[in-house]
Tab-separated table of C-alpha atoms in Angstrom:
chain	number	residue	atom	x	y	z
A	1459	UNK	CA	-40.411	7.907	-24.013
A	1460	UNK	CA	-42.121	4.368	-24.604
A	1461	UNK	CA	-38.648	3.005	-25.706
A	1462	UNK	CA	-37.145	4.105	-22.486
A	1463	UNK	CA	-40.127	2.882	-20.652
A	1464	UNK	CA	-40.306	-0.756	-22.465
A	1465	UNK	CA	-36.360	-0.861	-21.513
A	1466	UNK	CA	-36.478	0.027	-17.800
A	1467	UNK	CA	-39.660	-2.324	-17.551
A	1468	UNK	CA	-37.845	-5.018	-19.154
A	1469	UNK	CA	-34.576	-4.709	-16.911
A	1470	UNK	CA	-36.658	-4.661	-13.325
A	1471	UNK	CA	-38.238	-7.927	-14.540
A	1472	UNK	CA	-34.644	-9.699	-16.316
A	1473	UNK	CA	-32.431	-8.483	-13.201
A	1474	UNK	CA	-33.123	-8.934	-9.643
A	1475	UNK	CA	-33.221	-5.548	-7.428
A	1476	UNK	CA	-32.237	-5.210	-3.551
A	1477	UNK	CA	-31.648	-2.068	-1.516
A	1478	UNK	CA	-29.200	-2.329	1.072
A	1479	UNK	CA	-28.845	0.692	4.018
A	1480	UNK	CA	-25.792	0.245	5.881
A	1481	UNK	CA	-23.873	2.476	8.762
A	1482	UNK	CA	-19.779	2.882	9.015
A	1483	UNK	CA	-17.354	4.305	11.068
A	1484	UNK	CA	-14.994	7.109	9.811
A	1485	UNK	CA	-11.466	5.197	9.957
A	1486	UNK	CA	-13.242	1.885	9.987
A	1487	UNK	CA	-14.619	-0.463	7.203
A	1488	UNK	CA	-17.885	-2.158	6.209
A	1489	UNK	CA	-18.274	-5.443	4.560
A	1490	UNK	CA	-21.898	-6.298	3.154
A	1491	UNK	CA	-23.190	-9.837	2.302
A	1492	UNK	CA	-25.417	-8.991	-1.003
A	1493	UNK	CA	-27.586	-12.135	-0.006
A	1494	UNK	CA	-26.993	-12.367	-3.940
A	1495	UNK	CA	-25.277	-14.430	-6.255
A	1496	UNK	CA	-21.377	-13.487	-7.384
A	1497	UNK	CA	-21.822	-14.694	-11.094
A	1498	UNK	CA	-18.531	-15.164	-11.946
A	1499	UNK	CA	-18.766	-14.986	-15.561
A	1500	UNK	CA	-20.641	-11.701	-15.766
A	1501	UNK	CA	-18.933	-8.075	-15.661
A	1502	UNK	CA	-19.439	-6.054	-12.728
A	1503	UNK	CA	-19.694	-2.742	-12.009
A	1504	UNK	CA	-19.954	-0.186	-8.482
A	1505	UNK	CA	-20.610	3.883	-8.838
A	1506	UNK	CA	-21.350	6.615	-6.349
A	1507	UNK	CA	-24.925	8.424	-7.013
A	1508	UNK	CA	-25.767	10.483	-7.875
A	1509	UNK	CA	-23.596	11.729	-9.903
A	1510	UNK	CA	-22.490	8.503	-11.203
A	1511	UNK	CA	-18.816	8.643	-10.586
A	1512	UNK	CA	-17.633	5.076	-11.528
A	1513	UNK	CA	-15.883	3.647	-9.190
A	1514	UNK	CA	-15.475	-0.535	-10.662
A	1515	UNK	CA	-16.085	-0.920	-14.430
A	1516	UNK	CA	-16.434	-3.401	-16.415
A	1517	UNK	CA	-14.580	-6.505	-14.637
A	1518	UNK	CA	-14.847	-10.426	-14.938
A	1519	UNK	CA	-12.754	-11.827	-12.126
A	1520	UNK	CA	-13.650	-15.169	-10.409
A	1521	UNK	CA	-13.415	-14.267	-6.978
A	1522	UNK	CA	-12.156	-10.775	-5.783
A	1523	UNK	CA	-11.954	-6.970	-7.677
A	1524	UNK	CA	-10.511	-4.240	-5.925
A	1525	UNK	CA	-9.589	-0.742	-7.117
A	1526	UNK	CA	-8.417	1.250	-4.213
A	1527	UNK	CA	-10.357	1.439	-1.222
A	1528	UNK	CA	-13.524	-0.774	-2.657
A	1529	UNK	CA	-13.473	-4.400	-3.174
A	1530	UNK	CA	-16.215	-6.768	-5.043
A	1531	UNK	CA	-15.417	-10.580	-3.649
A	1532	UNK	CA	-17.261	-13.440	-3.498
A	1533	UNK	CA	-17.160	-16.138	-0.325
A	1534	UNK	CA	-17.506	-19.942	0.150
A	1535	UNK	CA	-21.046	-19.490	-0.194
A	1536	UNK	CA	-20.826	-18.196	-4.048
A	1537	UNK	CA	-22.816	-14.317	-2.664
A	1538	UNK	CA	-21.165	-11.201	-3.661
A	1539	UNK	CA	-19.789	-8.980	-1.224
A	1540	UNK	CA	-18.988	-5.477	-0.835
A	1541	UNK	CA	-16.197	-4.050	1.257
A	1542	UNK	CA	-14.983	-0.327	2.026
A	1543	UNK	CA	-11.733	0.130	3.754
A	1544	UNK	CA	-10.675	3.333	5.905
A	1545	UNK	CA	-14.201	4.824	5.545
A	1546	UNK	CA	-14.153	8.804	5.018
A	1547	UNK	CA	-16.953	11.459	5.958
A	1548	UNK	CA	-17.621	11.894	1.706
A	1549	UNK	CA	-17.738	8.262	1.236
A	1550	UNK	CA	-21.816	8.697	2.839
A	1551	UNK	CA	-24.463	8.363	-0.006
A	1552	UNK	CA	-25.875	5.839	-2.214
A	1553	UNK	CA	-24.156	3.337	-4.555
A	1554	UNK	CA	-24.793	1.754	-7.160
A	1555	UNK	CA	-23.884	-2.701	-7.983
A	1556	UNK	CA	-24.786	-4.055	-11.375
A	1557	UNK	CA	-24.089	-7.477	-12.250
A	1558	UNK	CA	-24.631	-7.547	-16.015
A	1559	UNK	CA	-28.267	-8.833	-16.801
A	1560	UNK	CA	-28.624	-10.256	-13.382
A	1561	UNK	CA	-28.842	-7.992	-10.492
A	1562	UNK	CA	-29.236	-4.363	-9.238
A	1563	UNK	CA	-28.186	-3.183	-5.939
A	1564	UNK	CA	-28.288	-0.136	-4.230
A	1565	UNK	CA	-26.486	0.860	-0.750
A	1566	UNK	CA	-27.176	3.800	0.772
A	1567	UNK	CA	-23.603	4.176	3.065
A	1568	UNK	CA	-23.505	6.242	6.178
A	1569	UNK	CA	-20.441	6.908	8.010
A	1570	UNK	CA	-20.451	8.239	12.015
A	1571	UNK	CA	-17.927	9.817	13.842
A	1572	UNK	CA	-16.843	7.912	16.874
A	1573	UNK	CA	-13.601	7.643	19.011
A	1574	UNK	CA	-13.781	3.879	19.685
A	1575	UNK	CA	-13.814	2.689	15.708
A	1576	UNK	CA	-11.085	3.163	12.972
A	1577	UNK	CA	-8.322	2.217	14.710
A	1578	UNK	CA	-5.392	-0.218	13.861
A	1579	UNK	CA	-3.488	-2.003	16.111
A	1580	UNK	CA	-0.026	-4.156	15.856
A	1581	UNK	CA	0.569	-7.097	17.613
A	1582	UNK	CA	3.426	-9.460	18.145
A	1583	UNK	CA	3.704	-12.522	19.688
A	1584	UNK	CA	6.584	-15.456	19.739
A	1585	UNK	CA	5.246	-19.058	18.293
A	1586	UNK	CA	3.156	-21.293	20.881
A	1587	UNK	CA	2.561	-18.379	23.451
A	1588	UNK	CA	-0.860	-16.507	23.736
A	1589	UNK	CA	-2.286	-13.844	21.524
A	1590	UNK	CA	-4.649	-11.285	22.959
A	1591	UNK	CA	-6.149	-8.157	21.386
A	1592	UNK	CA	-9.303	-5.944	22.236
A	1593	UNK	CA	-11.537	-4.400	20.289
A	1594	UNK	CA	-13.651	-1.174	21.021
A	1595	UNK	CA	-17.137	-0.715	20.012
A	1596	UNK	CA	-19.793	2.406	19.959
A	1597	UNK	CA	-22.287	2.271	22.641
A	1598	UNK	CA	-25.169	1.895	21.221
A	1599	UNK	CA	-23.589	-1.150	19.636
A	1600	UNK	CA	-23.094	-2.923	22.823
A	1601	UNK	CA	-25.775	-5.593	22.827
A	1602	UNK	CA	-25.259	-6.490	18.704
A	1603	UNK	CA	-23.041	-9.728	17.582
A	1604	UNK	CA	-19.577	-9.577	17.420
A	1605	UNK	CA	-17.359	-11.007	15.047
A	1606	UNK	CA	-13.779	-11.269	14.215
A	1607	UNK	CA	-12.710	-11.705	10.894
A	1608	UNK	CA	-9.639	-12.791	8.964
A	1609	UNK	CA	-8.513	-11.608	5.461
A	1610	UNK	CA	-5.637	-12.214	2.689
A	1611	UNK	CA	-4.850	-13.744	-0.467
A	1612	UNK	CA	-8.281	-12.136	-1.666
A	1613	UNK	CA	-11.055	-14.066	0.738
A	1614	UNK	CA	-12.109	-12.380	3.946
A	1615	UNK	CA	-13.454	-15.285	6.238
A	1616	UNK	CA	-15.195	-15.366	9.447
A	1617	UNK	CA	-13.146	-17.140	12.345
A	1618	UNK	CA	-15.698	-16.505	15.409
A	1619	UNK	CA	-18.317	-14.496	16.575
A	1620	UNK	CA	-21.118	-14.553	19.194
A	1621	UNK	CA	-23.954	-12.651	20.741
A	1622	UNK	CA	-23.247	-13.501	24.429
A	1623	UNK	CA	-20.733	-12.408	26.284
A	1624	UNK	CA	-17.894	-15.256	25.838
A	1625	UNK	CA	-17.495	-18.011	22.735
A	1626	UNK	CA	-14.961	-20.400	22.161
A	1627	UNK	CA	-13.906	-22.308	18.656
A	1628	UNK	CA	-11.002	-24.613	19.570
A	1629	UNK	CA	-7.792	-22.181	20.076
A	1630	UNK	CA	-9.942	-19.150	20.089
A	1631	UNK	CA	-11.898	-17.085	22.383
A	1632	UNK	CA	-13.732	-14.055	22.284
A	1633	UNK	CA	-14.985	-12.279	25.650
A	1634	UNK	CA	-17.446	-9.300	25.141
A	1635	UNK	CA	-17.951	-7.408	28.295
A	1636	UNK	CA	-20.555	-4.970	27.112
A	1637	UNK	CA	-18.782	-2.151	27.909
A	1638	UNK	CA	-17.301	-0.289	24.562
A	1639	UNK	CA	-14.781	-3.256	24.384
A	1640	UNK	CA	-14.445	-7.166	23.093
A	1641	UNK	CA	-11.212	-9.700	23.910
A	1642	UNK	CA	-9.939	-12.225	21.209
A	1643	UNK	CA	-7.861	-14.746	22.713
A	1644	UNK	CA	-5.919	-17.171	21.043
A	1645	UNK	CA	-4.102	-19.985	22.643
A	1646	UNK	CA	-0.710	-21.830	21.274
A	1647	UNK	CA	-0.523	-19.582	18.368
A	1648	UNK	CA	1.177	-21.393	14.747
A	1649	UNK	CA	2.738	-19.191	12.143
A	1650	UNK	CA	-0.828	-19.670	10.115
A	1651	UNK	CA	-2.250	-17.624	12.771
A	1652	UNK	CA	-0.029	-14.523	11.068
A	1653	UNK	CA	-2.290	-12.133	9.549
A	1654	UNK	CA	-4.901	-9.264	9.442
A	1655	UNK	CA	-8.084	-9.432	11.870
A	1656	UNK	CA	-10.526	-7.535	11.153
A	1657	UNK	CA	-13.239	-6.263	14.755
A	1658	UNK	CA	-16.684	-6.359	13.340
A	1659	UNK	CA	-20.259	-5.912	14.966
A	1660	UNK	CA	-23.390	-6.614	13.258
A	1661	UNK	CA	-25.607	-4.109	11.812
A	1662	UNK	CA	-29.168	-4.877	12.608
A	1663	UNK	CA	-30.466	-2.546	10.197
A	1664	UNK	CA	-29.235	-5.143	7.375
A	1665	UNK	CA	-28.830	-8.829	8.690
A	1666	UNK	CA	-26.309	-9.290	6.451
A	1667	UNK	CA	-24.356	-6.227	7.071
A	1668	UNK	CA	-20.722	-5.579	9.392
A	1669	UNK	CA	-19.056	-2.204	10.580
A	1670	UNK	CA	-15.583	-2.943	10.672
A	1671	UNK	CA	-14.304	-1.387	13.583
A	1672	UNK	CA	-10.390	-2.123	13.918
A	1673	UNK	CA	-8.075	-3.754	12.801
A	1674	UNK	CA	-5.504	-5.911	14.363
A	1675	UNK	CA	-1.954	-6.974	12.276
A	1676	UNK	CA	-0.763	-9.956	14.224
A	1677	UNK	CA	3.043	-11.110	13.316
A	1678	UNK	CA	3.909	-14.120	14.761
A	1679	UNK	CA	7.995	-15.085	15.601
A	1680	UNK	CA	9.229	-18.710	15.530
A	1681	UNK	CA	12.403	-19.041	17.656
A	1682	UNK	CA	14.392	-21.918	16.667
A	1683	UNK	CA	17.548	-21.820	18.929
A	1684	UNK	CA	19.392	-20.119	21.511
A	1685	UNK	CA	23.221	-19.411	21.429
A	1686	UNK	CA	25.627	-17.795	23.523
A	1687	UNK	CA	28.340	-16.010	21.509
A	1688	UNK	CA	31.450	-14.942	23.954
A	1689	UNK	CA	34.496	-12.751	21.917
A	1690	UNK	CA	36.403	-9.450	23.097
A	1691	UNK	CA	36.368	-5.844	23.012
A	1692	UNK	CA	38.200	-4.562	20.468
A	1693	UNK	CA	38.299	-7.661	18.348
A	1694	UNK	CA	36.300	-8.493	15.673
A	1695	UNK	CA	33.240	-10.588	15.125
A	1696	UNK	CA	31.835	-12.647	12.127
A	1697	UNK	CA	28.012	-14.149	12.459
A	1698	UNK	CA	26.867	-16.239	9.629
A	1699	UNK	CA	22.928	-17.338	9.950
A	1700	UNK	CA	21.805	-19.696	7.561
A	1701	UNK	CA	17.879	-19.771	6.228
A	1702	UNK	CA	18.726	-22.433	3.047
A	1703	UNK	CA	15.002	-22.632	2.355
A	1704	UNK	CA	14.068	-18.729	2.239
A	1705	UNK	CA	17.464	-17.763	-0.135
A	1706	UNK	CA	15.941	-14.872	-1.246
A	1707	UNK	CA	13.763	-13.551	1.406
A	1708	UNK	CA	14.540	-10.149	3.547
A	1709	UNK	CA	16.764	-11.296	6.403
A	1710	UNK	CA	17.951	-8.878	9.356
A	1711	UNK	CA	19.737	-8.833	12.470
A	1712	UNK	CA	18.217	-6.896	15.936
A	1713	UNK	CA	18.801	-5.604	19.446
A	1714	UNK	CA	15.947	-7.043	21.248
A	1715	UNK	CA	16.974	-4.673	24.556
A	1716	UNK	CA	15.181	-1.877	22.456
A	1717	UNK	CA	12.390	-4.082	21.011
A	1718	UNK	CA	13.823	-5.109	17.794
A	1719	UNK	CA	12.666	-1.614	16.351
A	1720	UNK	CA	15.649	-0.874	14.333
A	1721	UNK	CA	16.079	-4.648	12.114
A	1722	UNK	CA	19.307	-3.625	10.217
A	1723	UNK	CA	19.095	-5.511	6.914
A	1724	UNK	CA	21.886	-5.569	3.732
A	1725	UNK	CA	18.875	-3.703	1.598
A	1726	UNK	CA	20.885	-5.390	-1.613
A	1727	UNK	CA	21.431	-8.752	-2.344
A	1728	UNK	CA	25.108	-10.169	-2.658
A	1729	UNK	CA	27.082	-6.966	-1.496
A	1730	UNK	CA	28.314	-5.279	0.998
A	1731	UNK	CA	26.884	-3.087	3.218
A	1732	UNK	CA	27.594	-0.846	5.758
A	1733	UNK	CA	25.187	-0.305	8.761
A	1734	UNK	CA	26.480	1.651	11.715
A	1735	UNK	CA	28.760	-0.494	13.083
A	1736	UNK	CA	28.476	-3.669	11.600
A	1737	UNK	CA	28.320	-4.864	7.737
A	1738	UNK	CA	26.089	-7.186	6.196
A	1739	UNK	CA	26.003	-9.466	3.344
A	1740	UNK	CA	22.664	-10.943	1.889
A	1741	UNK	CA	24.280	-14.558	0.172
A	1742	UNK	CA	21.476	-15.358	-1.938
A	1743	UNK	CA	22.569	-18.048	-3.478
A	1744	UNK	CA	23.337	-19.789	0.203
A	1745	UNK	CA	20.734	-18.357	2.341
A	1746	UNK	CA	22.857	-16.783	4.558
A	1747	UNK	CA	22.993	-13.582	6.044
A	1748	UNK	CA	26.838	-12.539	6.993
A	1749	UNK	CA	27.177	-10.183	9.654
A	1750	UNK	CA	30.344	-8.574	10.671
A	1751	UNK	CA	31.261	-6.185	13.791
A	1752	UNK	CA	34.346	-4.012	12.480
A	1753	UNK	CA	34.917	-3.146	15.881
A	1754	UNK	CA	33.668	-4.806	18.863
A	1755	UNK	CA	32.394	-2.602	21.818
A	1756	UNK	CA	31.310	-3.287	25.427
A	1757	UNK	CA	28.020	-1.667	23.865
A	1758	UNK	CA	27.348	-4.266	21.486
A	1759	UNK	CA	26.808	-7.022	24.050
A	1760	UNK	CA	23.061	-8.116	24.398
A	1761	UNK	CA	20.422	-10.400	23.079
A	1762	UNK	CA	20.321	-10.183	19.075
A	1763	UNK	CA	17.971	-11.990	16.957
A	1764	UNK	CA	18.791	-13.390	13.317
A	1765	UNK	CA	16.057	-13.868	11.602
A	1766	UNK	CA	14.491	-13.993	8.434
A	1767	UNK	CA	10.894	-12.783	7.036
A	1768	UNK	CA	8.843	-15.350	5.709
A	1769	UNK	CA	5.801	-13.684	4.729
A	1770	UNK	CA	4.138	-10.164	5.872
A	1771	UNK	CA	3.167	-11.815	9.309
A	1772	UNK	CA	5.258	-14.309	10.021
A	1773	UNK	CA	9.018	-14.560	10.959
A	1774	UNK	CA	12.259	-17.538	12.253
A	1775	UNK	CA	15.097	-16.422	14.202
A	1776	UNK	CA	17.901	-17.479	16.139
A	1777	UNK	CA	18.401	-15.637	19.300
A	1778	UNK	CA	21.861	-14.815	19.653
A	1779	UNK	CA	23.277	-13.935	23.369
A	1780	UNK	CA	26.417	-11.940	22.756
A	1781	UNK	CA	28.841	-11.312	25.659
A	1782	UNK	CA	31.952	-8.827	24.833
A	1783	UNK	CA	34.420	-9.146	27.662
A	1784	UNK	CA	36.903	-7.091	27.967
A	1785	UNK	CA	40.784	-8.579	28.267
A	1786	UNK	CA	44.157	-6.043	28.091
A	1787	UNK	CA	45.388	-9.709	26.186
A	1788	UNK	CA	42.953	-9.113	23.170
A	1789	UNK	CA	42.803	-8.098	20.395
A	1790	UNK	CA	46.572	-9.147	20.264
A	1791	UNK	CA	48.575	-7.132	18.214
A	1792	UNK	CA	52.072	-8.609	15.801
A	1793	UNK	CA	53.811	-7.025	13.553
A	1794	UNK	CA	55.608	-10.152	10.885
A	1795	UNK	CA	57.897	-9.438	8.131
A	1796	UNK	CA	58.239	-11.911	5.204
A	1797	UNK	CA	60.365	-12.050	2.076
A	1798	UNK	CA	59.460	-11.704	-1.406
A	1799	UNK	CA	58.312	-15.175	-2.607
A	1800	UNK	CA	59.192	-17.192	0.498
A	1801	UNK	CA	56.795	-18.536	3.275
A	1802	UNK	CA	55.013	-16.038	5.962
A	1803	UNK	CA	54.403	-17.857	9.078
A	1804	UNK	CA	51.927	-16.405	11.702
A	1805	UNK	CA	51.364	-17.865	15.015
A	1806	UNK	CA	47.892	-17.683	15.935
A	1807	UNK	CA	46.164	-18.561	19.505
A	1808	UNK	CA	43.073	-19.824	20.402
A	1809	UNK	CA	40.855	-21.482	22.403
A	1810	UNK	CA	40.926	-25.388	22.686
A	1811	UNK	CA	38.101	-27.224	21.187
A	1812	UNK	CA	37.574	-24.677	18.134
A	1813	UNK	CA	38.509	-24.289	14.486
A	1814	UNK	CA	40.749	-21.896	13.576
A	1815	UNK	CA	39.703	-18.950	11.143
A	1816	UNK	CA	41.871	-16.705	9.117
A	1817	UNK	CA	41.425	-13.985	6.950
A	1818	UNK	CA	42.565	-10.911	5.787
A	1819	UNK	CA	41.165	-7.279	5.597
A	1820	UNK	CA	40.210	-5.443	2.774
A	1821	UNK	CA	39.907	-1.848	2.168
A	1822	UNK	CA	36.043	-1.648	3.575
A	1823	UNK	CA	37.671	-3.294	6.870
A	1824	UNK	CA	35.645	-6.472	6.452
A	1825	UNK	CA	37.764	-9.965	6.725
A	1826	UNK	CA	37.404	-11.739	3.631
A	1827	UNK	CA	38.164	-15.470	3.643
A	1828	UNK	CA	41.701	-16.714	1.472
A	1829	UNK	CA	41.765	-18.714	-1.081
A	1830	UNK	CA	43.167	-22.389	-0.106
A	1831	UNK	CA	46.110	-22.359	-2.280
A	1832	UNK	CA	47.762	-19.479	-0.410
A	1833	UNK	CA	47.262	-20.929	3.311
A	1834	UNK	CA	47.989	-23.969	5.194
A	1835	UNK	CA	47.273	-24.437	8.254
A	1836	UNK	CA	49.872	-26.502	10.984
A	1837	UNK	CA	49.273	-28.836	13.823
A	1838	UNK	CA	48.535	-26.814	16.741
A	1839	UNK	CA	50.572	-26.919	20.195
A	1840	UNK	CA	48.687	-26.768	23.709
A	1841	UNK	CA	50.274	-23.443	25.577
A	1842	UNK	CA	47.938	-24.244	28.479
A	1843	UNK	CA	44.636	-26.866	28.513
A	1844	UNK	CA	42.091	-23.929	27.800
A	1845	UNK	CA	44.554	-22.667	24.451
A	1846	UNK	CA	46.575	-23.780	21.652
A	1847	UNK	CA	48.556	-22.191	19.340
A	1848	UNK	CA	48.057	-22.861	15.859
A	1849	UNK	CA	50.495	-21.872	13.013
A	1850	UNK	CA	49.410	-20.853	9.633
A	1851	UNK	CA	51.700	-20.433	6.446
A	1852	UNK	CA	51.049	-18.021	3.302
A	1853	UNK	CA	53.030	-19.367	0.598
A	1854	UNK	CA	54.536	-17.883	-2.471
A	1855	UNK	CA	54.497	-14.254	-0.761
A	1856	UNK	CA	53.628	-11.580	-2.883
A	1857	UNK	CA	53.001	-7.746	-3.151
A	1858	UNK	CA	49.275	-8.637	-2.760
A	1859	UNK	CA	49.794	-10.421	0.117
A	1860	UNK	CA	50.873	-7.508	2.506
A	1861	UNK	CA	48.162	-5.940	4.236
A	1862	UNK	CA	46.065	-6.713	7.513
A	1863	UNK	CA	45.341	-10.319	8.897
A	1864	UNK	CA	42.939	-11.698	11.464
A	1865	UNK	CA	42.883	-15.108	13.649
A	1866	UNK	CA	40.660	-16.537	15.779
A	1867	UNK	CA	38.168	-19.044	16.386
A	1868	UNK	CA	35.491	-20.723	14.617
A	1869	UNK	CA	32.080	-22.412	16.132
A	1870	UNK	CA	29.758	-23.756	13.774
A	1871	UNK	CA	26.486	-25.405	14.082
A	1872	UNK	CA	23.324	-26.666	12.067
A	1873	UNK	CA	22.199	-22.947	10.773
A	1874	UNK	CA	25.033	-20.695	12.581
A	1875	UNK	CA	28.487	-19.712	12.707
A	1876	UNK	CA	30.396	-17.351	14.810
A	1877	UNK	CA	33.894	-16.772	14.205
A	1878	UNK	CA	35.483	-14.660	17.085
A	1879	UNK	CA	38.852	-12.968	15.718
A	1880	UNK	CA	41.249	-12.126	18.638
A	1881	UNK	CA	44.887	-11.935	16.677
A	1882	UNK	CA	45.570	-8.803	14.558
A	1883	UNK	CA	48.469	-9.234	12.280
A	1884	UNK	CA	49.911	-7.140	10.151
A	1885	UNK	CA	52.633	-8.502	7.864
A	1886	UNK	CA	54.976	-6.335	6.144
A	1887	UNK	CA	57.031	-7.313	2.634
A	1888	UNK	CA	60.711	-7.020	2.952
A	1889	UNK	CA	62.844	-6.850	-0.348
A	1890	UNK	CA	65.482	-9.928	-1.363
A	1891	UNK	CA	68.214	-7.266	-0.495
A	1892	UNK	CA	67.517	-6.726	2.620
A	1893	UNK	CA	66.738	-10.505	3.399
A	1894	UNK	CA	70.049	-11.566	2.338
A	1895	UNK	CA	71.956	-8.799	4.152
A	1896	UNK	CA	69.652	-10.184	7.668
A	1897	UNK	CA	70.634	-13.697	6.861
A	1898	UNK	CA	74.322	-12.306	6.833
């Protein structure tokens, strides 16, 4: 009993002691300023009383420890502090911080039920336009501070706060109306602004103590061009968006008409895909995404975006206007024959002003580009000002070479090509045999 004693005596006077009473909201979060030093170099640990159920053991880390829901962190001003995410009813009750030979602290947790608190809200906004979110608050709450903060790559910072009813801190803006519900505004928004918010309001009952009310996921989309993209119904359709400096990062294609919600992506890298209608192809090596319409339909036409995903909250894209017209002319239709080992030539027409792309089809239905050594490509003639045809020669025909063709034309630019094909050929091997007794 005097050992025990002597030991307890000797750890209230080595370790510094604080006790801590704090209130939640079920769904919501709390973060706690310890007014206490973080001591990197010591181990820390967290447990639920009282029956002691460990929840952190054991851990050196020199700024942030998380397991699960319950984080140990320490700020620019070098205290430790303790945050619970998504607080539950059975997370109420007292806990229990050591900091080895340095510090005690217990937190007695309670958590209230209240519509206005746990929720989490999405928002999404283009670069240099205006962010706005609210934030709902308990009643009895209504006259505390308010704060917003912001948290990643293991730091959760404040950004503003206030107890009046509006604040501003350069680009930001806050607007409490004392009514259940707080505004954050924030002008001219930069992909840095991506991130998570977090809605707090101060806790008077420990001065340095937040109930995290919501939280707000803000994704933030830099559009870098606009194109219009004009080919035909029935015809076929290659887009090629280039993103050189993110090579291997996620990059999709989307319908804005029904909000972007289904972003149909090549979910491998280097392959082939199918998606619906289209097919994709993830060129890591490149950075480009290759997008192909098998099919064109009047359907299809809309505004698209390209894009690519730089990080969890911020996005580029390309906005892509795609017209499908529909012309009894296209997709043109020949039929060429060509002799074993000879020349194929196949007339091709296309606008004036644009390069001229051919491929051929494989057995997915995707047109695959052809190697240089098979194809050359003749001086066009004008048909009419808006058209040329162009002529383009397989040499050396083989059994390989029979199949499916396409034609049509190529725009590039900076990050983006479109190649509309319009001319469907399908070229058909004809024995020596028969090619003599036709020249006869």
């Amino acid at each position: 009993m005097k050992i025990l004693l002597i030991f307890f005596t000797f750890y209230l006077i080595s370790a510094a002691v604080k006790y801590i009473d704090v209130i939640g909201y079920s769904g919501g979060s709390v973060l706690v300023d310890s007014g206490q030093f973080w001591y990197s170099n010591s181990v820390k640990y967290m447990a639920k009383l009282p029956e002691g159920r460990t929840i952190i053991n054991d851990k050196k880390h020199d700024k942030w420890i998380t397991e699960g829901r319950f984080t140990l962190f320490t700020q620019n001003k070098g205290n430790l502090m303790i945050y619970i995410r998504e607080l539950k009813k059975h997370d109420a009750g007292k806990y229990r911080i050591w900091v080895n030979g340095q510090l005690s602290i217990t937190m007695t947790l309670n958590v209230n039920e209240d519509s206005c608190c746990g929720v989490s809200e999405t928002v999404n906004v283009n670069s240099a336009e205006t962010a706005s979110f609210n934030c709902k608050y308990s009643w009895n709450r209504r006259l505390a501070r308010k704060i917003i903060f912001k948290t990643g790559n293991n730091i959760i910072y404040e950004v503003i706060s206030t107890s009046n009813q509006q604040d501003q801190k350069e680009r930001l803006s806050i607007y409490d109306t004392r009514q259940n519900l707080f505004t954050v505004i924030i002008t001219a928004v930069t992909p840095d602004d991506g991130g998570v918010y977090l809605c707090g309001v101060w806790i008077y009952r420990h001065s340095y103590s937040y109930s995290i009310i919501s939280t707000v996921h803000l994704h933030i989309s830099n559009k870098l061009n606009v194109y219009k993209v004009n080919s035909y119904s029935g015809g076929r359709l290659m887009i090629k968006c280039e993103h050189p400096q993110y090579k291997t990062k996620l990059k999709y294609i989307c319908k804005e008409s029904d909000g972007c919600s289904e972003r149909k992506s090549p979910g491998v890298q280097d392959e082939w895909m199918e998606n619906g209608d289209v097919s994709l192809y993830n060129d890591t090596r490149a950075g480009v995404l290759m997008v192909f319409f098998r099919e064109l339909k009047a359907a299809d036409a809309g505004t698209y975006r390209c894009g690519v995903k730089q990080s969890d909250y911020t996005e580029s894209f390309t906005e892509l206007q795609l017209s499908v017209k529909h012309d009894a002319k296209y997709p043109k239709r020949v039929t060429e024959y060509a002799p074993f080992g000879e020349k194929a030539n196949i007339s091709c027409q296309l606008p004036e002003k644009h390069e001229v792309h051919f491929c051929k089809e494989d057995n997915n239905h995707i047109c695959q580009n052809i190697s240089s050594s098979k194809v050359t490509e003749m001086s066009g003639s004008s048909e009419r000002n808006e058209e040329r045809v162009v002529t383009v020669s397989i040499i050396n025909v083989s059994v390989r070479d029979a199949g499916v063709y396409w034609c049509g034309a190529e725009t590039r630019d900076t990050y983006l090509t479109f190649i509309s094909l319009t001319t469907k050929i399908q070229l058909n091997l004809i024995s020596e045999f028969i090619h003599m007794n036709h020249n006869s």
